[in-house]
CSV table of C-alpha atoms and ligand atoms in Angstrom, one decimal:
chain,number,residue,atom,x,y,z
A,1,MET,CA,0.0,0.0,0.0
A,2,PRO,CA,1.3,3.5,-0.8
A,3,LYS,CA,2.1,5.5,2.3
A,4,SER,CA,-0.3,8.3,2.7
A,5,PRO,CA,1.5,11.6,2.6
A,6,SER,CA,2.1,13.4,6.0
A,7,PRO,CA,-0.2,16.3,6.5
A,8,LEU,CA,1.1,19.7,5.2
A,9,ALA,CA,1.9,22.4,7.8
A,10,LEU,CA,-0.4,24.5,5.7
A,11,THR,CA,-3.3,22.3,6.8
A,12,GLY,CA,-2.3,21.8,10.4
A,13,GLY,CA,0.6,19.2,10.1
A,14,SER,CA,3.9,19.8,11.7
A,15,PRO,CA,6.5,21.8,9.6
A,16,VAL,CA,9.6,20.2,8.3
A,17,ARG,CA,11.7,23.0,9.6
A,18,THR,CA,11.4,25.4,12.5
A,19,ARG,CA,14.9,26.9,12.8
A,20,PRO,CA,15.6,29.9,10.6
A,21,PHE,CA,17.8,29.6,7.5
A,22,PRO,CA,20.9,31.9,7.0
A,23,THR,CA,19.8,34.8,4.8
A,24,VAL,CA,21.7,37.6,2.9
A,25,ASN,CA,20.0,40.1,5.3
A,26,GLY,CA,22.0,39.1,8.4
A,27,PRO,CA,25.4,38.0,9.6
A,28,ALA,CA,24.6,34.3,9.4
A,29,GLY,CA,24.1,34.5,5.6
A,30,ARG,CA,26.6,37.1,4.6
A,31,THR,CA,30.3,36.2,4.1
A,32,LEU,CA,31.7,39.3,5.8
A,33,GLY,CA,34.6,39.3,8.2
A,34,ASP,CA,37.7,40.9,9.6
A,35,ALA,CA,39.0,41.9,6.1
A,36,GLU,CA,35.9,44.1,5.6
A,37,VAL,CA,36.2,45.6,9.1
A,38,GLU,CA,39.9,46.3,8.4
A,39,ALA,CA,39.0,47.8,5.0
A,40,VAL,CA,36.5,50.3,6.5
A,41,THR,CA,38.9,51.3,9.2
A,42,ARG,CA,41.7,51.8,6.7
A,43,VAL,CA,39.6,54.2,4.7
A,44,VAL,CA,38.3,56.1,7.7
A,45,ARG,CA,41.8,56.5,9.1
A,46,SER,CA,43.1,57.7,5.7
A,47,GLY,CA,40.8,60.7,5.7
A,48,ARG,CA,40.1,60.0,2.0
A,49,LEU,CA,36.5,58.8,1.6
A,50,ASN,CA,35.9,60.0,-1.9
A,51,SER,CA,37.3,58.2,-5.0
A,52,THR,CA,38.6,61.4,-6.6
A,53,VAL,CA,41.2,61.7,-3.8
A,54,GLY,CA,41.6,58.1,-2.5
A,55,THR,CA,43.1,55.0,-4.1
A,56,GLU,CA,40.6,52.2,-3.2
A,57,THR,CA,38.1,52.7,-6.0
A,58,ALA,CA,40.8,52.8,-8.6
A,59,GLU,CA,42.5,49.7,-7.1
A,60,PHE,CA,39.1,47.9,-7.0
A,61,GLU,CA,38.4,48.7,-10.7
A,62,ARG,CA,41.8,47.3,-11.7
A,63,GLU,CA,41.3,44.2,-9.6
A,64,PHE,CA,37.8,43.6,-11.0
A,65,ALA,CA,39.0,44.1,-14.5
A,66,ASP,CA,41.9,41.7,-14.0
A,67,TYR,CA,39.5,39.2,-12.3
A,68,TYR,CA,37.3,39.2,-15.4
A,69,ASP,CA,40.3,39.5,-17.8
A,70,VAL,CA,39.0,42.6,-19.5
A,71,PRO,CA,40.8,45.9,-20.0
A,72,TYR,CA,38.2,48.2,-18.4
A,73,ALA,CA,36.0,48.3,-15.3
A,74,VAL,CA,34.2,51.4,-14.0
A,75,ALA,CA,32.8,51.4,-10.5
A,76,SER,CA,29.6,53.2,-9.6
A,77,SER,CA,27.1,53.6,-6.8
A,78,SER,CA,24.7,50.7,-7.6
A,79,GLY,CA,23.8,48.0,-10.1
A,80,THR,CA,21.1,50.3,-11.5
A,81,SER,CA,23.8,53.0,-12.0
A,82,ALA,CA,26.1,50.5,-13.6
A,83,LEU,CA,23.4,49.8,-16.2
A,84,HIS,CA,22.8,53.5,-16.5
A,85,LEU,CA,26.5,54.0,-17.3
A,86,ALA,CA,26.2,51.3,-20.0
A,87,VAL,CA,23.1,52.9,-21.6
A,88,ALA,CA,24.6,56.3,-21.5
A,89,ALA,CA,27.7,54.9,-23.2
A,90,VAL,CA,25.5,53.7,-26.0
A,91,ASP,CA,24.2,57.3,-26.2
A,92,PRO,CA,20.8,56.7,-27.8
A,93,ASP,CA,18.8,59.5,-29.3
A,94,PRO,CA,15.5,60.2,-27.6
A,95,GLY,CA,12.9,57.7,-28.7
A,96,ASP,CA,15.5,55.1,-29.8
A,97,GLU,CA,14.6,51.5,-28.7
A,98,ILE,CA,16.4,49.1,-26.4
A,99,ILE,CA,15.2,45.5,-26.4
A,100,THR,CA,15.1,43.8,-23.0
A,101,THR,CA,13.2,41.5,-20.6
A,102,CYS,CA,10.2,42.1,-18.4
A,103,LEU,CA,11.3,39.3,-16.0
A,104,SER,CA,13.9,41.2,-14.0
A,105,ASP,CA,14.6,43.8,-11.4
A,106,ALA,CA,13.4,47.3,-12.4
A,107,GLY,CA,17.1,48.3,-12.4
A,108,THR,CA,17.4,46.6,-15.8
A,109,VAL,CA,14.9,49.1,-17.5
A,110,LEU,CA,15.0,52.3,-15.4
A,111,PRO,CA,18.2,53.5,-17.1
A,112,ILE,CA,16.7,53.1,-20.5
A,113,LEU,CA,13.9,55.5,-19.6
A,114,ALA,CA,16.3,57.8,-17.8
A,115,GLN,CA,18.2,58.2,-21.1
A,116,ASN,CA,14.8,58.9,-22.9
A,117,ALA,CA,15.0,55.7,-24.8
A,118,VAL,CA,12.0,53.3,-25.1
A,119,PRO,CA,12.2,49.7,-23.6
A,120,VAL,CA,10.9,47.1,-26.0
A,121,PHE,CA,10.1,43.8,-24.2
A,122,ALA,CA,11.0,40.5,-25.8
A,123,ASP,CA,9.6,37.3,-24.5
A,124,VAL,CA,11.6,34.7,-22.6
A,125,ASP,CA,12.6,31.0,-22.9
A,126,PRO,CA,10.2,29.3,-20.4
A,127,SER,CA,12.8,26.7,-19.5
A,128,THR,CA,15.3,29.4,-18.1
A,129,GLY,CA,13.4,32.7,-17.8
A,130,ASN,CA,16.1,34.3,-20.0
A,131,LEU,CA,15.6,36.3,-23.2
A,132,ASP,CA,14.7,34.2,-26.3
A,133,PRO,CA,17.0,35.3,-29.2
A,134,ALA,CA,14.3,34.6,-31.8
A,135,ALA,CA,11.9,36.9,-29.9
A,136,VAL,CA,14.6,39.6,-29.8
A,137,ARG,CA,15.4,39.2,-33.5
A,138,ALA,CA,11.7,39.7,-34.4
A,139,LEU,CA,11.6,43.1,-32.5
A,140,ILE,CA,14.7,44.7,-34.1
A,141,THR,CA,13.9,47.9,-36.1
A,142,GLU,CA,15.8,50.8,-37.5
A,143,ARG,CA,15.2,52.5,-34.1
A,144,THR,CA,16.9,49.7,-32.1
A,145,LYS,CA,20.2,50.7,-30.5
A,146,ALA,CA,20.9,48.0,-27.9
A,147,ILE,CA,19.9,44.8,-26.2
A,148,ILE,CA,20.0,44.4,-22.4
A,149,VAL,CA,20.0,40.7,-21.5
A,150,VAL,CA,19.7,39.4,-17.9
A,151,HIS,CA,21.3,36.2,-16.6
A,152,LEU,CA,18.3,35.5,-14.4
A,153,PHE,CA,19.2,33.9,-11.0
A,154,GLY,CA,22.6,33.3,-12.4
A,155,ILE,CA,21.4,31.0,-15.2
A,156,PRO,CA,23.5,31.7,-18.3
A,157,ALA,CA,21.5,33.6,-21.0
A,158,PRO,CA,22.2,32.8,-24.7
A,159,VAL,CA,24.7,35.6,-25.1
A,160,ALA,CA,26.7,34.1,-27.9
A,161,GLU,CA,23.6,34.1,-30.1
A,162,LEU,CA,22.6,37.6,-29.0
A,163,ARG,CA,26.1,38.9,-29.6
A,164,GLU,CA,26.0,37.6,-33.1
A,165,LEU,CA,22.6,39.2,-33.6
A,166,ALA,CA,23.8,42.5,-32.2
A,167,ASP,CA,26.9,42.5,-34.4
A,168,ALA,CA,24.8,41.7,-37.5
A,169,HIS,CA,22.6,44.7,-36.8
A,170,GLY,CA,25.1,47.2,-35.4
A,171,LEU,CA,23.6,47.0,-31.9
A,172,VAL,CA,25.4,47.1,-28.5
A,173,LEU,CA,24.8,44.1,-26.3
A,174,ILE,CA,24.7,44.9,-22.6
A,175,GLU,CA,24.7,42.0,-20.1
A,176,ASP,CA,23.0,42.5,-16.7
A,177,CYS,CA,25.0,40.3,-14.4
A,178,ALA,CA,23.6,41.6,-11.2
A,179,GLN,CA,22.5,38.0,-10.3
A,180,ALA,CA,25.3,36.3,-12.3
A,181,TYR,CA,28.8,36.6,-10.8
A,182,LEU,CA,31.0,33.9,-12.3
A,183,THR,CA,28.2,32.5,-14.4
A,184,ARG,CA,29.7,30.5,-17.3
A,185,CYS,CA,28.1,30.8,-20.8
A,186,ALA,CA,27.7,28.4,-23.7
A,187,PRO,CA,29.4,27.3,-25.9
A,188,ASP,CA,32.9,27.9,-24.5
A,189,GLY,CA,32.4,28.7,-20.8
A,190,ALA,CA,33.0,32.5,-21.2
A,191,LEU,CA,32.2,34.5,-18.1
A,192,ALA,CA,28.9,36.3,-18.2
A,193,GLY,CA,29.6,40.0,-18.7
A,194,THR,CA,32.5,39.4,-21.1
A,195,VAL,CA,30.5,38.3,-24.2
A,196,GLY,CA,28.5,41.5,-24.7
A,197,HIS,CA,30.0,44.9,-25.3
A,198,LEU,CA,29.3,45.9,-21.7
A,199,GLY,CA,28.7,43.8,-18.6
A,200,CYS,CA,27.0,45.2,-15.4
A,201,PHE,CA,27.3,44.0,-11.8
A,202,SER,CA,25.7,44.9,-8.5
A,203,LEU,CA,27.0,45.0,-5.0
A,204,GLN,CA,23.6,45.5,-3.3
A,205,GLN,CA,22.8,43.6,-0.1
A,206,SER,CA,21.1,40.6,-1.7
A,207,LYS,CA,23.8,39.8,-4.3
A,208,HIS,CA,26.6,37.2,-4.2
A,209,ILE,CA,29.0,39.8,-2.8
A,210,THR,CA,28.1,43.2,-1.3
A,211,ALA,CA,29.2,46.6,-0.2
A,212,GLY,CA,25.7,47.6,0.8
A,213,ASP,CA,25.2,49.1,-2.6
A,214,GLY,CA,27.6,49.5,-5.5
A,215,GLY,CA,28.0,48.6,-9.2
A,216,LEU,CA,30.5,47.8,-11.9
A,217,THR,CA,30.5,48.2,-15.6
A,218,ILE,CA,33.1,46.2,-17.6
A,219,SER,CA,34.0,46.4,-21.2
A,220,SER,CA,36.7,45.6,-23.7
A,221,ASP,CA,35.8,48.6,-25.8
A,222,ALA,CA,37.9,51.7,-24.9
A,223,GLY,CA,35.3,54.2,-26.3
A,224,LEU,CA,32.4,52.7,-24.5
A,225,ALA,CA,34.4,52.4,-21.2
A,226,ARG,CA,35.5,56.0,-21.4
A,227,ARG,CA,32.0,57.3,-22.0
A,228,ALA,CA,30.8,55.2,-19.1
A,229,ARG,CA,33.5,56.5,-16.8
A,230,LEU,CA,32.8,60.1,-17.8
A,231,PHE,CA,29.0,59.7,-17.3
A,232,ALA,CA,29.6,58.5,-13.7
A,233,ASP,CA,31.6,61.7,-12.9
A,234,LYS,CA,29.7,64.6,-14.4
A,235,ALA,CA,31.5,64.0,-17.7
A,236,TRP,CA,34.5,65.8,-16.1
A,237,PRO,CA,37.7,64.6,-17.9
A,238,ARG,CA,40.0,64.5,-14.8
A,239,ASP,CA,42.6,62.7,-16.9
A,240,THR,CA,43.2,65.9,-18.9
A,241,ASP,CA,43.2,68.2,-15.9
A,242,GLU,CA,40.5,70.4,-17.4
A,243,ARG,CA,37.6,71.5,-15.3
A,244,THR,CA,35.0,71.1,-18.0
A,245,HIS,CA,31.9,68.9,-18.7
A,246,LEU,CA,32.0,67.1,-22.0
A,247,PHE,CA,28.3,66.0,-22.1
A,248,LEU,CA,25.3,65.4,-19.7
A,249,GLY,CA,26.6,63.2,-17.0
A,250,LEU,CA,25.7,62.6,-13.3
A,251,ASN,CA,27.5,61.8,-10.1
A,252,TYR,CA,27.4,58.0,-9.8
A,253,ARG,CA,30.8,57.6,-8.1
A,254,MET,CA,31.5,54.7,-5.7
A,255,THR,CA,32.8,55.8,-2.4
A,256,GLU,CA,36.2,54.6,-1.0
A,257,LEU,CA,34.3,52.9,1.8
A,258,GLN,CA,32.3,50.8,-0.6
A,259,ALA,CA,35.3,50.1,-2.8
A,260,ALA,CA,37.5,49.0,0.2
A,261,VAL,CA,34.7,46.6,1.3
A,262,ALA,CA,34.1,45.4,-2.2
A,263,ARG,CA,37.9,44.6,-2.6
A,264,ALA,CA,37.7,42.3,0.4
A,265,GLN,CA,34.4,40.8,-0.9
A,266,LEU,CA,36.0,40.1,-4.3
A,267,GLY,CA,38.6,37.9,-2.6
A,268,ARG,CA,35.7,35.7,-1.3
A,269,LEU,CA,33.7,35.6,-4.5
A,270,ALA,CA,35.0,32.3,-6.0
A,271,GLY,CA,34.4,30.5,-2.7
A,272,VAL,CA,30.9,32.0,-2.4
A,273,VAL,CA,29.9,30.8,-5.8
A,274,GLU,CA,31.5,27.4,-5.4
A,275,ASP,CA,29.7,26.8,-2.1
A,276,ARG,CA,26.4,27.8,-3.6
A,277,ARG,CA,26.9,25.5,-6.6
A,278,LYS,CA,27.8,22.5,-4.4
A,279,THR,CA,24.7,22.7,-2.3
A,280,ALA,CA,22.5,23.6,-5.3
A,281,ASP,CA,23.7,20.4,-7.0
A,282,ASN,CA,22.3,18.4,-4.1
A,283,LEU,CA,18.9,20.0,-4.4
A,284,THR,CA,18.9,19.5,-8.1
A,285,ALA,CA,19.4,15.8,-7.6
A,286,ALA,CA,16.7,15.7,-4.9
A,287,LEU,CA,14.2,17.3,-7.4
A,288,ALA,CA,14.9,14.8,-10.2
A,289,PRO,CA,12.3,12.2,-9.0
A,290,LEU,CA,9.5,14.8,-8.6
A,291,PRO,CA,7.5,15.0,-11.8
A,292,GLY,CA,6.4,18.5,-12.8
A,293,LEU,CA,9.3,20.2,-10.9
A,294,THR,CA,12.4,21.0,-12.9
A,295,ALA,CA,15.5,22.6,-11.5
A,296,ALA,CA,17.5,25.2,-13.5
A,297,PRO,CA,20.0,23.8,-15.9
A,298,PRO,CA,23.1,23.5,-13.7
A,299,ASP,CA,25.8,24.2,-16.4
A,300,GLY,CA,27.4,27.5,-15.6
A,301,THR,CA,24.7,28.6,-13.2
A,302,SER,CA,25.8,30.6,-10.2
A,303,TYR,CA,22.6,30.3,-8.1
A,304,TRP,CA,21.7,33.8,-6.9
A,305,GLN,CA,18.5,32.0,-6.0
A,306,PHE,CA,17.4,28.5,-6.7
A,307,PRO,CA,14.7,28.6,-9.4
A,308,VAL,CA,12.3,25.7,-10.0
A,309,PHE,CA,10.2,25.5,-13.2
A,310,VAL,CA,6.8,24.2,-12.4
A,311,ASP,CA,4.4,22.3,-14.7
A,312,ALA,CA,1.2,22.8,-12.6
A,313,ALA,CA,-0.7,20.0,-14.4
A,314,THR,CA,1.8,17.4,-13.4
A,315,ALA,CA,3.0,18.9,-10.1
A,316,GLY,CA,-0.6,19.4,-8.8
A,317,ALA,CA,-0.2,23.1,-8.1
A,318,ASP,CA,1.6,26.1,-9.6
A,319,GLY,CA,4.6,27.9,-8.2
A,320,HIS,CA,2.5,30.2,-6.0
A,321,GLY,CA,0.8,27.1,-4.4
A,322,TYR,CA,4.1,25.4,-3.8
A,323,ALA,CA,5.6,28.6,-2.3
A,324,GLU,CA,2.7,29.0,0.1
A,325,ALA,CA,3.0,25.3,1.2
A,326,LEU,CA,6.8,25.5,1.5
A,327,ARG,CA,6.7,28.7,3.6
A,328,ALA,CA,4.3,26.9,6.0
A,329,GLU,CA,7.0,24.1,6.2
A,330,GLY,CA,9.6,26.7,7.2
A,331,ILE,CA,11.3,27.0,3.8
A,332,PRO,CA,11.9,30.5,2.3
A,333,ALA,CA,10.2,30.5,-1.1
A,334,ASN,CA,8.2,32.6,-3.4
A,335,GLY,CA,6.1,32.1,-6.6
A,336,GLY,CA,6.9,34.0,-9.8
A,337,TYR,CA,9.9,36.0,-8.5
A,338,ILE,CA,8.3,39.4,-9.1
A,339,GLN,CA,4.6,40.2,-8.8
A,340,ARG,CA,4.0,41.3,-12.3
A,341,PRO,CA,6.0,41.8,-15.5
A,342,LEU,CA,7.8,45.1,-15.4
A,343,TYR,CA,5.6,46.5,-18.2
A,344,LEU,CA,2.5,46.1,-16.0
A,345,THR,CA,3.8,48.4,-13.3
A,346,PRO,CA,2.4,52.0,-13.2
A,347,LEU,CA,5.7,53.3,-14.5
A,348,PHE,CA,4.6,51.8,-17.9
A,349,THR,CA,0.8,51.4,-17.7
A,350,GLU,CA,0.4,55.0,-16.5
A,351,ARG,CA,3.5,56.3,-18.2
A,352,ARG,CA,4.8,57.9,-15.0
A,353,THR,CA,8.1,59.3,-16.3
A,354,TYR,CA,8.5,63.1,-16.6
A,355,GLY,CA,5.7,65.2,-15.2
A,356,ALA,CA,2.5,64.6,-17.1
A,357,SER,CA,4.3,64.2,-20.4
A,358,GLY,CA,4.6,60.4,-20.4
A,359,TYR,CA,7.7,60.9,-22.5
A,360,PRO,CA,9.4,58.9,-24.1
A,361,LEU,CA,6.6,56.3,-23.9
A,362,THR,CA,4.4,58.6,-26.1
A,363,THR,CA,6.3,58.1,-29.3
A,364,ALA,CA,4.2,56.8,-32.2
A,365,THR,CA,6.1,53.6,-32.2
A,366,ALA,CA,6.3,52.9,-28.5
A,367,PRO,CA,4.9,49.5,-27.7
A,368,ARG,CA,1.6,49.1,-25.9
A,369,TYR,CA,2.4,48.0,-22.4
A,370,GLU,CA,-0.5,45.7,-21.6
A,371,GLU,CA,-1.3,42.1,-20.5
A,372,GLY,CA,-0.3,39.6,-23.1
A,373,LEU,CA,2.8,41.4,-24.4
A,374,CYS,CA,5.1,38.6,-23.3
A,375,PRO,CA,2.9,35.5,-22.6
A,376,LYS,CA,5.7,33.2,-21.6
A,377,ALA,CA,7.1,35.6,-19.1
A,378,GLU,CA,3.6,36.2,-17.8
A,379,GLU,CA,3.1,32.4,-17.4
A,380,LEU,CA,6.3,32.2,-15.3
A,381,ILE,CA,5.5,35.3,-13.1
A,382,VAL,CA,1.7,35.5,-12.8
A,383,GLY,CA,0.8,31.9,-13.9
A,384,GLY,CA,3.1,30.4,-11.3
A,385,GLY,CA,5.5,28.6,-13.7
A,386,LEU,CA,8.3,29.7,-11.5
A,387,LEU,CA,9.1,28.8,-7.9
A,388,VAL,CA,12.0,30.6,-6.3
A,389,ILE,CA,13.8,29.2,-3.3
A,390,ALA,CA,16.1,31.5,-1.4
A,391,TRP,CA,19.7,30.4,-1.7
A,392,ASN,CA,22.9,31.1,0.3
A,393,GLU,CA,26.5,30.0,0.4
A,394,ARG,CA,26.2,29.3,4.1
A,395,TYR,CA,23.5,26.5,3.6
A,396,THR,CA,24.7,23.3,5.2
A,397,ALA,CA,24.0,19.8,4.0
A,398,GLU,CA,21.3,19.7,6.7
A,399,ASP,CA,19.7,22.9,5.4
A,400,VAL,CA,19.5,21.5,1.9
A,401,ALA,CA,18.2,18.2,3.2
A,402,ASP,CA,15.4,20.1,5.0
A,403,ILE,CA,14.5,21.9,1.8
A,404,ALA,CA,14.5,18.7,-0.2
A,405,ALA,CA,12.4,17.0,2.4
A,406,ALA,CA,9.9,19.8,2.4
A,407,LEU,CA,9.7,19.8,-1.4
A,408,THR,CA,9.2,16.0,-1.5
A,409,LYS,CA,6.5,16.2,1.2
A,410,VAL,CA,4.6,19.1,-0.5
A,411,HIS,CA,4.9,17.3,-3.9
A,412,ALA,CA,3.5,14.1,-2.4
A,413,ALA,CA,0.5,16.0,-1.0
A,414,LEU,CA,-0.1,18.2,-4.1
A,415,ALA,CA,0.8,15.9,-7.0
A,416,GLY,CA,-0.8,12.9,-5.4
A,417,ARG,CA,-4.2,14.4,-4.7
B,501,LIG,C1,19.7,43.8,-8.3
B,501,LIG,C2,19.5,43.9,-9.7
B,501,LIG,C3,19.6,45.1,-10.4
B,501,LIG,C4,19.8,46.4,-9.8
B,501,LIG,O1,20.9,46.5,-8.9
B,501,LIG,P1,20.9,47.5,-7.7
B,501,LIG,O2,22.3,47.4,-7.2
B,501,LIG,O3,19.8,47.1,-6.7
B,501,LIG,O4,20.6,48.9,-8.2
B,501,LIG,C5,19.5,45.1,-11.8
B,501,LIG,N1,19.3,44.0,-12.5
B,501,LIG,C6,19.1,42.8,-11.8
B,501,LIG,C7,18.8,41.6,-12.6
B,501,LIG,C8,19.2,42.7,-10.4
B,501,LIG,O5,19.0,41.6,-9.8
């Protein structure tokens, strides 16, 4: 006789887990230590807290560029600003279009609007959540200037195909690597961020490594890198000793405090990613016998979070249902990652940009931002095709065993009914 599944915590059963997990929002789940404390102290004692007078930011930029084996890295104040530097380096004309994804943090698209360009949303591959190159190709027009691709959750996006597409059409490919430190891309294992013309990283609290906030823009193109650097510093060409402003730039400089902490964090990055991959492999194996639940493809993935792709018909519930049941079991999980595709936020639906103008979303060719624009992304987000389990390099074998046990328990109850 098949064993009847144990009652879900959601319906009064006892939860699999009662102890909290380490999270990125506290010391138990952040890999911070004496090196970071020493870094902050060093900067404060130096009396030089700003990058234009200190050395930490310049050193960090050189170290990060060397780490990624690219000639240029420009530090900035956040991942969003790192992307803004990239878009500003492209220098679109007002109303030009940039193709990107709606399944991401808003930081991916805000810089497009800030430069008065129009975001055009291409649909995603439902097995990864990443941009589908065929969908991108279909949206290229004479107004297209760039593509911003996201490596969602650290799953490698098809950047080799997108780079080829970009080159064929004279476009700039920007990689949003905020969730994808040390992600390795097909076909040759290139690091995410080095395949496109520009790669952007974040040091915000939730990312693999952190300085509280912070960003990096990397490139192998001297012209793009110089524009990015100038944009972050009021377009003030300090290298020529002239106090002038070459174009419209902002102050997006990283502070010496951030940079000093980030340098210490960079030393820990390989270990952080390795530890996340090791434990993720165990959960991937535990998911294999559960029909309707599919782990992310492990090749090259760096596990910012642990995404599970849910076929509700087979799994007995969608990602939202699984997340609710898992949370009751004491497992940190959410359905859909974000609540709605970016194009269904008021920023787009009500064109809340500049005063009452709605600009630049009022151009004759601007897309209609409405339900149904990217059906596959909507299925993952709203339809519950996506279940996201919080991930952390400090998870122990026991932590992962608890997550696997909860998933197996919830699956038995939901898929078996
Ligand atoms: C976090 C994130 C950003 C924005 O980074 P911030 O440092 O928070 O500004 C952009 N894109 C993606 C995919 C992110 O996860």
